[in-house]
PDB file of C-alpha atoms and ligand atoms in Angstrom:
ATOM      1  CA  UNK R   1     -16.578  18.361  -3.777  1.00  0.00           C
ATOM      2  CA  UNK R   2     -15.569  14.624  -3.191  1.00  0.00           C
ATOM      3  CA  UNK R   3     -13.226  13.521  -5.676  1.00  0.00           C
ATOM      4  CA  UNK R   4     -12.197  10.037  -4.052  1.00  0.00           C
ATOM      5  CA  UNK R   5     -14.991   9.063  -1.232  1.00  0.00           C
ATOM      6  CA  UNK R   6     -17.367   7.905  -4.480  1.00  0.00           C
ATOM      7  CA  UNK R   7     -14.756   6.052  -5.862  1.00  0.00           C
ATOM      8  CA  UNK R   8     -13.779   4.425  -2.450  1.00  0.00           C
ATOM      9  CA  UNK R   9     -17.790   3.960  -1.362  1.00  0.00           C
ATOM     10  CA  UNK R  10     -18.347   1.682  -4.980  1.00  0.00           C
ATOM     11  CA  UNK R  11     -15.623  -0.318  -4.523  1.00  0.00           C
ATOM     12  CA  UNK R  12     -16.265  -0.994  -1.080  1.00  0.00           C
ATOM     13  CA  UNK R  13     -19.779  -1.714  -2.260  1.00  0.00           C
ATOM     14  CA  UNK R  14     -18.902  -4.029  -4.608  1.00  0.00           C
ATOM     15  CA  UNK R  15     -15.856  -6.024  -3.516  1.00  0.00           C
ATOM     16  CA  UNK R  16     -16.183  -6.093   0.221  1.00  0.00           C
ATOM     17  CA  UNK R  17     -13.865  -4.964   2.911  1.00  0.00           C
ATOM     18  CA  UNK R  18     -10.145  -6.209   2.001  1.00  0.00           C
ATOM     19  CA  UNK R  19      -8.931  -6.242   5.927  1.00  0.00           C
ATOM     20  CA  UNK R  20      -5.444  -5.858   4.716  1.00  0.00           C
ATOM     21  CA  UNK R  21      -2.358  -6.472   4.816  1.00  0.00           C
ATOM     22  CA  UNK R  22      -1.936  -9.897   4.595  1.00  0.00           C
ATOM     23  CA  UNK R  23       0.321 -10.920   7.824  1.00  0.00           C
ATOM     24  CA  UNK R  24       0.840 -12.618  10.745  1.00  0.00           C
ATOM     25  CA  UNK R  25       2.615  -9.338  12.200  1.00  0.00           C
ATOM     26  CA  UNK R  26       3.362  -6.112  12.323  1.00  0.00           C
ATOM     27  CA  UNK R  27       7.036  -6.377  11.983  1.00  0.00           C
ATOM     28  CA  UNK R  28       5.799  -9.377   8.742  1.00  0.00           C
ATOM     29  CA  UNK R  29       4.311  -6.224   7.498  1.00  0.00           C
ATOM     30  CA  UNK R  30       7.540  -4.490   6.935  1.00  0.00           C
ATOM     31  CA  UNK R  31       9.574  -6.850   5.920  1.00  0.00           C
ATOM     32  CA  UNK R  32       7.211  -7.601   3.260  1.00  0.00           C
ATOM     33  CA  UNK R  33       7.123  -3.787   2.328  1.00  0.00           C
ATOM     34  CA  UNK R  34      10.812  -3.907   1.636  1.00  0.00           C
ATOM     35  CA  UNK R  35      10.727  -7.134  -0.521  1.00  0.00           C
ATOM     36  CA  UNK R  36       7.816  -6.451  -2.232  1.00  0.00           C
ATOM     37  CA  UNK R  37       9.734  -3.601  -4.269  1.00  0.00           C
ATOM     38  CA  UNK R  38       9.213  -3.992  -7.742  1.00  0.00           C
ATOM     39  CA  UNK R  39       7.613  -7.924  -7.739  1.00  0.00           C
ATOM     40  CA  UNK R  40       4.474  -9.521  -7.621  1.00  0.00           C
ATOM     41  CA  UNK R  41       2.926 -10.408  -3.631  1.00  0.00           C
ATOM     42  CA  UNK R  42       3.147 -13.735  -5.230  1.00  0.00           C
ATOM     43  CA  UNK R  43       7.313 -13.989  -5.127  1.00  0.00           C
ATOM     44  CA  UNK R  44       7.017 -11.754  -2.462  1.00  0.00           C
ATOM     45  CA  UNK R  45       5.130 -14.819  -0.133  1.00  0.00           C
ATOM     46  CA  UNK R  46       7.762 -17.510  -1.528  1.00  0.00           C
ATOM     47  CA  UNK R  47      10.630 -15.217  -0.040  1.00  0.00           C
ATOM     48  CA  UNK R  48       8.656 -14.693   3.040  1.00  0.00           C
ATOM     49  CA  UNK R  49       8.417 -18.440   3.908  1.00  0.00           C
ATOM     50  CA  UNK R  50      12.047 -19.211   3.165  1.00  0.00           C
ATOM     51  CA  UNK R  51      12.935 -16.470   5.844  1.00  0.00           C
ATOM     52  CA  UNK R  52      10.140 -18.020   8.193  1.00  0.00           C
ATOM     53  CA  UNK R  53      11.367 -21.354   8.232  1.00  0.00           C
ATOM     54  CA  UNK R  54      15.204 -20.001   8.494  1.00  0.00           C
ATOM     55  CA  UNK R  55      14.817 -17.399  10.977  1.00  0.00           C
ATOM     56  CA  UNK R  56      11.160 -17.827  12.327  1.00  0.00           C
ATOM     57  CA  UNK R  57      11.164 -14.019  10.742  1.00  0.00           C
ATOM     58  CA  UNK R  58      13.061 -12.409  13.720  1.00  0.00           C
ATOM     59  CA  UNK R  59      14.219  -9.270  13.086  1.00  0.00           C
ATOM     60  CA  UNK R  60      17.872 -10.549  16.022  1.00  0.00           C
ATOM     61  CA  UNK R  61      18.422 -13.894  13.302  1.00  0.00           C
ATOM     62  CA  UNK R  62      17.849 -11.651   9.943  1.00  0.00           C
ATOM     63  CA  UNK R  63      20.424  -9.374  11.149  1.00  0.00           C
ATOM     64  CA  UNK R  64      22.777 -12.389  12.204  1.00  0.00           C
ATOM     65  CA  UNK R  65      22.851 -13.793   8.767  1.00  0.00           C
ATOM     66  CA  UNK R  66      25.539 -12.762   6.446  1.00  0.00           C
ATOM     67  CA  UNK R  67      24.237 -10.666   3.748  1.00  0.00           C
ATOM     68  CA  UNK R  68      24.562 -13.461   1.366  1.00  0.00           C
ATOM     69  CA  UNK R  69      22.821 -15.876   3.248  1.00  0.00           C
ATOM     70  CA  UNK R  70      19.621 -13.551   3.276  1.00  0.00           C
ATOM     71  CA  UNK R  71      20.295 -12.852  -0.230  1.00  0.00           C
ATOM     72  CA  UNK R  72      19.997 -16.321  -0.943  1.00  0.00           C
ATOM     73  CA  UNK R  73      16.520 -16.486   1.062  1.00  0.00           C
ATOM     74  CA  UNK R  74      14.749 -13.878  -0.235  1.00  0.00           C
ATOM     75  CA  UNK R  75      16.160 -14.746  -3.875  1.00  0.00           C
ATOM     76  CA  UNK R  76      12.380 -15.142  -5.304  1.00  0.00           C
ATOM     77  CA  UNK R  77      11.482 -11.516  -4.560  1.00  0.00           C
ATOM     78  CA  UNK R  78      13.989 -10.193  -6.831  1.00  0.00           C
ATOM     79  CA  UNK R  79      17.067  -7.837  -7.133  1.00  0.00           C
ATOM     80  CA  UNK R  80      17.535 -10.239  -3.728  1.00  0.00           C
ATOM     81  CA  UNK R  81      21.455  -9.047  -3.144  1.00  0.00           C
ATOM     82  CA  UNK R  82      20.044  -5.523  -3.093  1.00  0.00           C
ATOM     83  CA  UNK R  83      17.381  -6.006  -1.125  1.00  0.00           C
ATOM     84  CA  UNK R  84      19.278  -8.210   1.584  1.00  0.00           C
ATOM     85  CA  UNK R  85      21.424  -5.263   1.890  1.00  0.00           C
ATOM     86  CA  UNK R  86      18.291  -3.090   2.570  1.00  0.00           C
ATOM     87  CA  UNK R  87      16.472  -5.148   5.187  1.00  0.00           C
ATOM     88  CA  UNK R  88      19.731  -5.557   6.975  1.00  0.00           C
ATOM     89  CA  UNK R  89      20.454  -1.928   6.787  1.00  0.00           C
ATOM     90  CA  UNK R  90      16.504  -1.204   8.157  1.00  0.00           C
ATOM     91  CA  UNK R  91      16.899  -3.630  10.958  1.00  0.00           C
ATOM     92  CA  UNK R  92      20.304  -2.065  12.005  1.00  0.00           C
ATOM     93  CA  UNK R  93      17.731   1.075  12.304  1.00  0.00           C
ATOM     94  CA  UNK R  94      15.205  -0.516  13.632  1.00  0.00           C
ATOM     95  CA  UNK R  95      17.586  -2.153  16.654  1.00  0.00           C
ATOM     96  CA  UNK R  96      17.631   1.151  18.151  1.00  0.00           C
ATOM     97  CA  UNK R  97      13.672   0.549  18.937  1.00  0.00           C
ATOM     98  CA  UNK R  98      14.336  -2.706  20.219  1.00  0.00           C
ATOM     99  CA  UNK R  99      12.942  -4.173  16.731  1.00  0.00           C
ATOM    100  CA  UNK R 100       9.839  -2.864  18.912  1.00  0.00           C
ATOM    101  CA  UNK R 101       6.976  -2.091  15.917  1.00  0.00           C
ATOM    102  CA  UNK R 102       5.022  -0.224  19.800  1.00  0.00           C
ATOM    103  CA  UNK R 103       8.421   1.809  20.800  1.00  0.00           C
ATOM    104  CA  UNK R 104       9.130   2.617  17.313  1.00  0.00           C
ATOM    105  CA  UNK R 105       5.845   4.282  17.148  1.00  0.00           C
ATOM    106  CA  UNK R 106       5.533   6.053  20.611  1.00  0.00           C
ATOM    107  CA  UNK R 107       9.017   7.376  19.786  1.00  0.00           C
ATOM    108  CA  UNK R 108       8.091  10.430  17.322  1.00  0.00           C
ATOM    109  CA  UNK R 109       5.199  12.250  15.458  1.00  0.00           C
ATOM    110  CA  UNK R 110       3.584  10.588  12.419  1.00  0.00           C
ATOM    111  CA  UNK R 111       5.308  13.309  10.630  1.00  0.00           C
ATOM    112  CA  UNK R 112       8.944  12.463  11.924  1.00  0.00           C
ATOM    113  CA  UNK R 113       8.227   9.065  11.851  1.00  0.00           C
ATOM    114  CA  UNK R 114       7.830   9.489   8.208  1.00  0.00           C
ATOM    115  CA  UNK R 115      10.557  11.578   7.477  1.00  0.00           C
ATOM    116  CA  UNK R 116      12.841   9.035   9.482  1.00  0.00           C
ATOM    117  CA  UNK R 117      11.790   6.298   7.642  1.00  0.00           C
ATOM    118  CA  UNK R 118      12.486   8.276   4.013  1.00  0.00           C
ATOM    119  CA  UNK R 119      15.796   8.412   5.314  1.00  0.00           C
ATOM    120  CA  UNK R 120      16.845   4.964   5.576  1.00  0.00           C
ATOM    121  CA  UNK R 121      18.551   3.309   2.146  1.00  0.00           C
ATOM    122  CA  UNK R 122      15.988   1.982  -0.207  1.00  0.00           C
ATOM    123  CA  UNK R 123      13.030   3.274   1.556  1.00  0.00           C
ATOM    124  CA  UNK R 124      10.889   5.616  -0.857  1.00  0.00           C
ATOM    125  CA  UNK R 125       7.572   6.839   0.086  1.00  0.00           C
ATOM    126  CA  UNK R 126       5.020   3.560  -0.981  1.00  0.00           C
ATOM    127  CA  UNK R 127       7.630   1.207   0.716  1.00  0.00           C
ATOM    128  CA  UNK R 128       7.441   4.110   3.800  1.00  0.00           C
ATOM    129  CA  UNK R 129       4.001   4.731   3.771  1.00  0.00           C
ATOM    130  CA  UNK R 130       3.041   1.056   3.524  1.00  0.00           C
ATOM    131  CA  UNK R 131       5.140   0.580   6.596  1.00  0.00           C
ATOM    132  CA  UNK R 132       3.377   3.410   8.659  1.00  0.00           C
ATOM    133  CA  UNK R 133      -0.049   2.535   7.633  1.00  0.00           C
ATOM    134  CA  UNK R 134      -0.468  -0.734   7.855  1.00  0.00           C
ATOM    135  CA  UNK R 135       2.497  -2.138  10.092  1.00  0.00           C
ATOM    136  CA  UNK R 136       2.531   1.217  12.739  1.00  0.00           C
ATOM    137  CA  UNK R 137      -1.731   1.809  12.193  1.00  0.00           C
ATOM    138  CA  UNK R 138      -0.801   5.816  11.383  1.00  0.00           C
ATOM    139  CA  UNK R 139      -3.063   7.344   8.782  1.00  0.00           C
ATOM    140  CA  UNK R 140      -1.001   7.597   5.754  1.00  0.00           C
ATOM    141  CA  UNK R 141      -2.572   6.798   2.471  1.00  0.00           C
ATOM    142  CA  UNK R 142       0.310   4.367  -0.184  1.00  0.00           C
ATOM    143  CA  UNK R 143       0.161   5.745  -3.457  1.00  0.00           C
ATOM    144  CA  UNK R 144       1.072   2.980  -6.333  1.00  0.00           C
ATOM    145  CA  UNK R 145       0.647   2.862 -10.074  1.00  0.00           C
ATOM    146  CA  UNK R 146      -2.948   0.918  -9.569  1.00  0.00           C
ATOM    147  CA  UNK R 147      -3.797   4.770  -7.847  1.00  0.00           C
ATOM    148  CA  UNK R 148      -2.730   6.273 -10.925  1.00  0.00           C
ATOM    149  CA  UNK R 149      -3.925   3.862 -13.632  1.00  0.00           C
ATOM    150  CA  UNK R 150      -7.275   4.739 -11.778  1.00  0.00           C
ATOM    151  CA  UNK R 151      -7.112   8.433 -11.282  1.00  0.00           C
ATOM    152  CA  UNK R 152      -6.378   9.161 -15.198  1.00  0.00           C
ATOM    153  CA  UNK R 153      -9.251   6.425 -16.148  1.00  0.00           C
ATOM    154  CA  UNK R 154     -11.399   7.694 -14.450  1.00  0.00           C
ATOM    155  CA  UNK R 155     -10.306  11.505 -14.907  1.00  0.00           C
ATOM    156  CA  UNK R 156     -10.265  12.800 -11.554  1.00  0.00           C
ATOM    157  CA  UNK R 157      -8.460  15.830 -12.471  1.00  0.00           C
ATOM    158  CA  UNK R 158      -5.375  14.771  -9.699  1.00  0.00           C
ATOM    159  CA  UNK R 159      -2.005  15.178 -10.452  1.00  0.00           C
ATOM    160  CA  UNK R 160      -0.525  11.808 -11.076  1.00  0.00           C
ATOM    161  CA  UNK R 161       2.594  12.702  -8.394  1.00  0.00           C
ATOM    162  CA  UNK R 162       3.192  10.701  -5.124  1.00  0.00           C
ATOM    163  CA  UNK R 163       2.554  13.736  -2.409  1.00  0.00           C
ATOM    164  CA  UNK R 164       0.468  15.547  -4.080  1.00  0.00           C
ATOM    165  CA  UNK R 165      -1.627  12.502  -4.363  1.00  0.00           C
ATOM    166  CA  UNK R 166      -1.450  11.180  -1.158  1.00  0.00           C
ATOM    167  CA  UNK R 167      -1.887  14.511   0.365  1.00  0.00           C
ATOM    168  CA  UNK R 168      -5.078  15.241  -1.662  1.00  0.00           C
ATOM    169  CA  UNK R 169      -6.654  11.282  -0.506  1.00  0.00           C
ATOM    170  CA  UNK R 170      -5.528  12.071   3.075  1.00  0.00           C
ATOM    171  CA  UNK R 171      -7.631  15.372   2.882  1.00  0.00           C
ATOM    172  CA  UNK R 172     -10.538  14.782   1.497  1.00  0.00           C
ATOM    173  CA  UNK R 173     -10.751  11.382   3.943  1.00  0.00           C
ATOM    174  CA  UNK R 174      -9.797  13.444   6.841  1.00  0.00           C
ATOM    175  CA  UNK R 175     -13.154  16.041   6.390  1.00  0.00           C
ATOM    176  CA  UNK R 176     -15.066  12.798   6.281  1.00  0.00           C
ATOM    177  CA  UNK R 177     -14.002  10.421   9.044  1.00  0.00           C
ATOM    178  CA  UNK R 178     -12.859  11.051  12.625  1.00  0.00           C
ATOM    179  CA  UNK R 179      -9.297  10.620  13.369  1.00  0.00           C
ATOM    180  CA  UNK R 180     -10.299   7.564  15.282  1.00  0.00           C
ATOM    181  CA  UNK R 181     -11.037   5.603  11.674  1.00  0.00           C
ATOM    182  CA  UNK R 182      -8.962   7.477   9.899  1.00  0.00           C
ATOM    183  CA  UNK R 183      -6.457   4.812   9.111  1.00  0.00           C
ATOM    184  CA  UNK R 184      -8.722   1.976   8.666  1.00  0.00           C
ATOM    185  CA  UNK R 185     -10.230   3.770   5.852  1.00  0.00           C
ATOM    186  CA  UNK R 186      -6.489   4.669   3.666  1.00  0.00           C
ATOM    187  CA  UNK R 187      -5.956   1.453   4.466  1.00  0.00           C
ATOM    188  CA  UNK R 188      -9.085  -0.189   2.713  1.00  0.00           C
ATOM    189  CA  UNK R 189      -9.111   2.460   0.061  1.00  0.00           C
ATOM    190  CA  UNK R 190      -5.576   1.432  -0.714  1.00  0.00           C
ATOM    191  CA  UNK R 191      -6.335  -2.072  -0.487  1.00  0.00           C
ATOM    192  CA  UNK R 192      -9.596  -1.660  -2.748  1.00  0.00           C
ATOM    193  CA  UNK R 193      -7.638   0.122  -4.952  1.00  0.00           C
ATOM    194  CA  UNK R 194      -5.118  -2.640  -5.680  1.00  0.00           C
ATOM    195  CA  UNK R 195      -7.826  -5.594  -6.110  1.00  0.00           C
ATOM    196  CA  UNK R 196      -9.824  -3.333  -7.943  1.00  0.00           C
ATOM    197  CA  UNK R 197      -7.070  -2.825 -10.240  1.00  0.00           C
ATOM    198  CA  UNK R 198      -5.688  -7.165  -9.898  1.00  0.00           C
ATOM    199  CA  UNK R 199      -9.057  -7.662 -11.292  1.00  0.00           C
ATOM    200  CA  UNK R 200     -11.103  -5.552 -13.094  1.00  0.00           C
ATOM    201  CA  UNK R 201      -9.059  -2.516 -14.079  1.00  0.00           C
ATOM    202  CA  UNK R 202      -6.052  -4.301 -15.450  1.00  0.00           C
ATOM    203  CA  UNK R 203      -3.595  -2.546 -17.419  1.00  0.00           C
ATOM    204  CA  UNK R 204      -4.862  -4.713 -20.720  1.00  0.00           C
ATOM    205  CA  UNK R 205      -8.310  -5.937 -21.100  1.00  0.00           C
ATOM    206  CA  UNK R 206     -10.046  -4.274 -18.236  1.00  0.00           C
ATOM    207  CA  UNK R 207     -13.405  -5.706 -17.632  1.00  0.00           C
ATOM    208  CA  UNK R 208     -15.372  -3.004 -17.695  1.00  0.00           C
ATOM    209  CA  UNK R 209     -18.717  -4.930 -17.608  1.00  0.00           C
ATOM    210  CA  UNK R 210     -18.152  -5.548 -13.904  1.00  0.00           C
ATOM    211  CA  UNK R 211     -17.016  -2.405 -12.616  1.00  0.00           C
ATOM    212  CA  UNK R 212     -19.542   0.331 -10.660  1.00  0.00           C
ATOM    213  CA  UNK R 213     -17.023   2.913 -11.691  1.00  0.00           C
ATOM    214  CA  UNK R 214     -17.520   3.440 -15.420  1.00  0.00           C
ATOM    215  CA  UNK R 215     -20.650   4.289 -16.558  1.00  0.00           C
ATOM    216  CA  UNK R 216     -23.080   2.072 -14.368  1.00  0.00           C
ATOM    217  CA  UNK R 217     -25.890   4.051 -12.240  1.00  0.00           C
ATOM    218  CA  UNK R 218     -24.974   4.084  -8.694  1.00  0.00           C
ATOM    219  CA  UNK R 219     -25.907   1.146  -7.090  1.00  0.00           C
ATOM    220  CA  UNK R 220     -29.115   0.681  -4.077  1.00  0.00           C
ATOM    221  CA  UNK R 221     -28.030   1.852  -0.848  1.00  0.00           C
ATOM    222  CA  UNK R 222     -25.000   3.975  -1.648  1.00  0.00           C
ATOM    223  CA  UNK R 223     -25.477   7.784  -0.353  1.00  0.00           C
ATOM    224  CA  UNK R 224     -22.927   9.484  -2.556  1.00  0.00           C
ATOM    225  CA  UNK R 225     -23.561   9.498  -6.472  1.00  0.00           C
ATOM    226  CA  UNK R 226     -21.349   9.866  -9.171  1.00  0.00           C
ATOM    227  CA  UNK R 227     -18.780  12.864  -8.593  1.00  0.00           C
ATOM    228  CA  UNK R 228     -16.300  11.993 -11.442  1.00  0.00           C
ATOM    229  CA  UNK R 229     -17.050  11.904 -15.232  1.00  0.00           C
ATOM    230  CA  UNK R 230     -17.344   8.335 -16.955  1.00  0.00           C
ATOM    231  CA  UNK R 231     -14.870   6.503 -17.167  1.00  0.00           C
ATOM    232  CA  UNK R 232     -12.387   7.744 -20.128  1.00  0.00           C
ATOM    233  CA  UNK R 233     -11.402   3.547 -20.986  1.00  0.00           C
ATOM    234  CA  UNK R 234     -14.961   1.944 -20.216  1.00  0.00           C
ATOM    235  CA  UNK R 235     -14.609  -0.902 -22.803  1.00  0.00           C
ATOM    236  CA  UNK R 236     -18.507  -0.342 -23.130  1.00  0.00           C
ATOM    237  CA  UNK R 237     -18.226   3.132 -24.659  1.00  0.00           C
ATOM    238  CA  UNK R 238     -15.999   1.549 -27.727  1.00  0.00           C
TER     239      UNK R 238
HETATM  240  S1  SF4 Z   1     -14.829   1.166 -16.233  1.00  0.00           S
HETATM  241 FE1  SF4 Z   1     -13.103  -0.150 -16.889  1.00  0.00          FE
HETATM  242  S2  SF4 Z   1     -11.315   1.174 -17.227  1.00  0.00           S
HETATM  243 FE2  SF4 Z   1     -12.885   2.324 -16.052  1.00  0.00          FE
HETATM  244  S3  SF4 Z   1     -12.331   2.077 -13.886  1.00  0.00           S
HETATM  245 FE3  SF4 Z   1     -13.767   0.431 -14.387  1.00  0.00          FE
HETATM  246  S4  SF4 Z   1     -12.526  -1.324 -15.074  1.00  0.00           S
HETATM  247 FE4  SF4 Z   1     -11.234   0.516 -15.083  1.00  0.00          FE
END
């Protein structure tokens, strides 16, 4: 039984598709993944035009910079010394690919691809997966603690544990759509999941009033009804 197409059906319903991520490029994509470790998109876009007017966000000037330079660029994002040190450490990676987003892709399986990525300093599975979804287009769904807040809200009976998760999403989305879609799909469910979560499901003071997923009837037009139980925090049950 469907456990996350209801969820991802309402909330595409009701907030419209998301056509993430928000970036000029590809390559914009993952340098964004990287900084946006533990800080808001908001500090995250500051960094991101400091290194745009510096380097026009070319992966060859990045990597000329001295590591304190970059530091001193990306110093809104956060922990900025660190994370100079891991952008400059992915590029030196990424050089072998010609900082080529097309050869890095054509050069292994999804699967490799993956574990490659997992292997470079400071890249853990949302900062990998975010990379390979939405910067290489390979179906991989990101996991984040909006995906969790919702899952135990809404007590869908998934274990709140990054592969596990992801692998139970990418499932139960792969029975449904054709490989061909496959990634648009994690990526809007992802993306739905975030804005759902930046606006109505916030950690304090969710408004519950506005959301399809607590204890609101389906809504016209959808196919699938309800497969989950109401929602365990639906400020209209209190
Ligand atoms: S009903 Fe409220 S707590 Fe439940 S998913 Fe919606 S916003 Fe979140």
């Amino acid at each position: 039984m469907p456990v996350f197409l209801p969820v991802y059906e309402r909330l595409l319903h009701q907030l419209g598709p998301s056509r993430w991520w928000p970036a000029e490029s590809p390559f914009e994509v993952i340098v964004g993944a990287i900084l946006t470790q533990n800080t808001s998109w908001k500090n995250v876009e500051k960094a991101l035009t400091s290194l745009r007017a510096a380097t026009e966000l070319q992966a060859e000037q990045i990597l000329r910079l001295s590591q304190e330079d970059l530091a001193q660029l990306i110093r809104s994002s956060g922990y900025f010394n660190q994370k100079a040190a891991r952008l400059q450490g992915f590029l030196r990676w990424f050089e072998r690919f010609d900082f080529s987003v097309d050869t890095l892709r054509a050069s292994a399986s999804s699967e490799e691809l993956r574990r490659q990525l997992l292997e470079q300093k400071g890249i853990g599975p949302e900062t990998a997966d975010s990379i390979l979804c939405y910067a290489l287009n390979l179906p991989f769904f990101v996991v984040d603690a909006y995906s969790f807040r919702l899952a135990e809200r809404l007590q869908l009976g998934i274990p709140l544990k990054y592969e596990p998760f992801r692998l139970a999403v990418e499932s139960e989305f792969r029975r449904r759509f054709t490989e061909a879609d496959l990634t648009a799909h994690l990526n809007e469910f992802h993306a739905l999941i975030v804005r759902h979560g930046n606006t109505l499901c916030r950690k304090r003071d969710p408004q519950c009033a506005e959301c399809v997923l607590g204890r609101a009837k389906p809504a016209k037009g959808l196919t699938s009804g309800l497969r989950f139980r109401s929602c365990r925090y639906d400020t209209r049950s209190v």
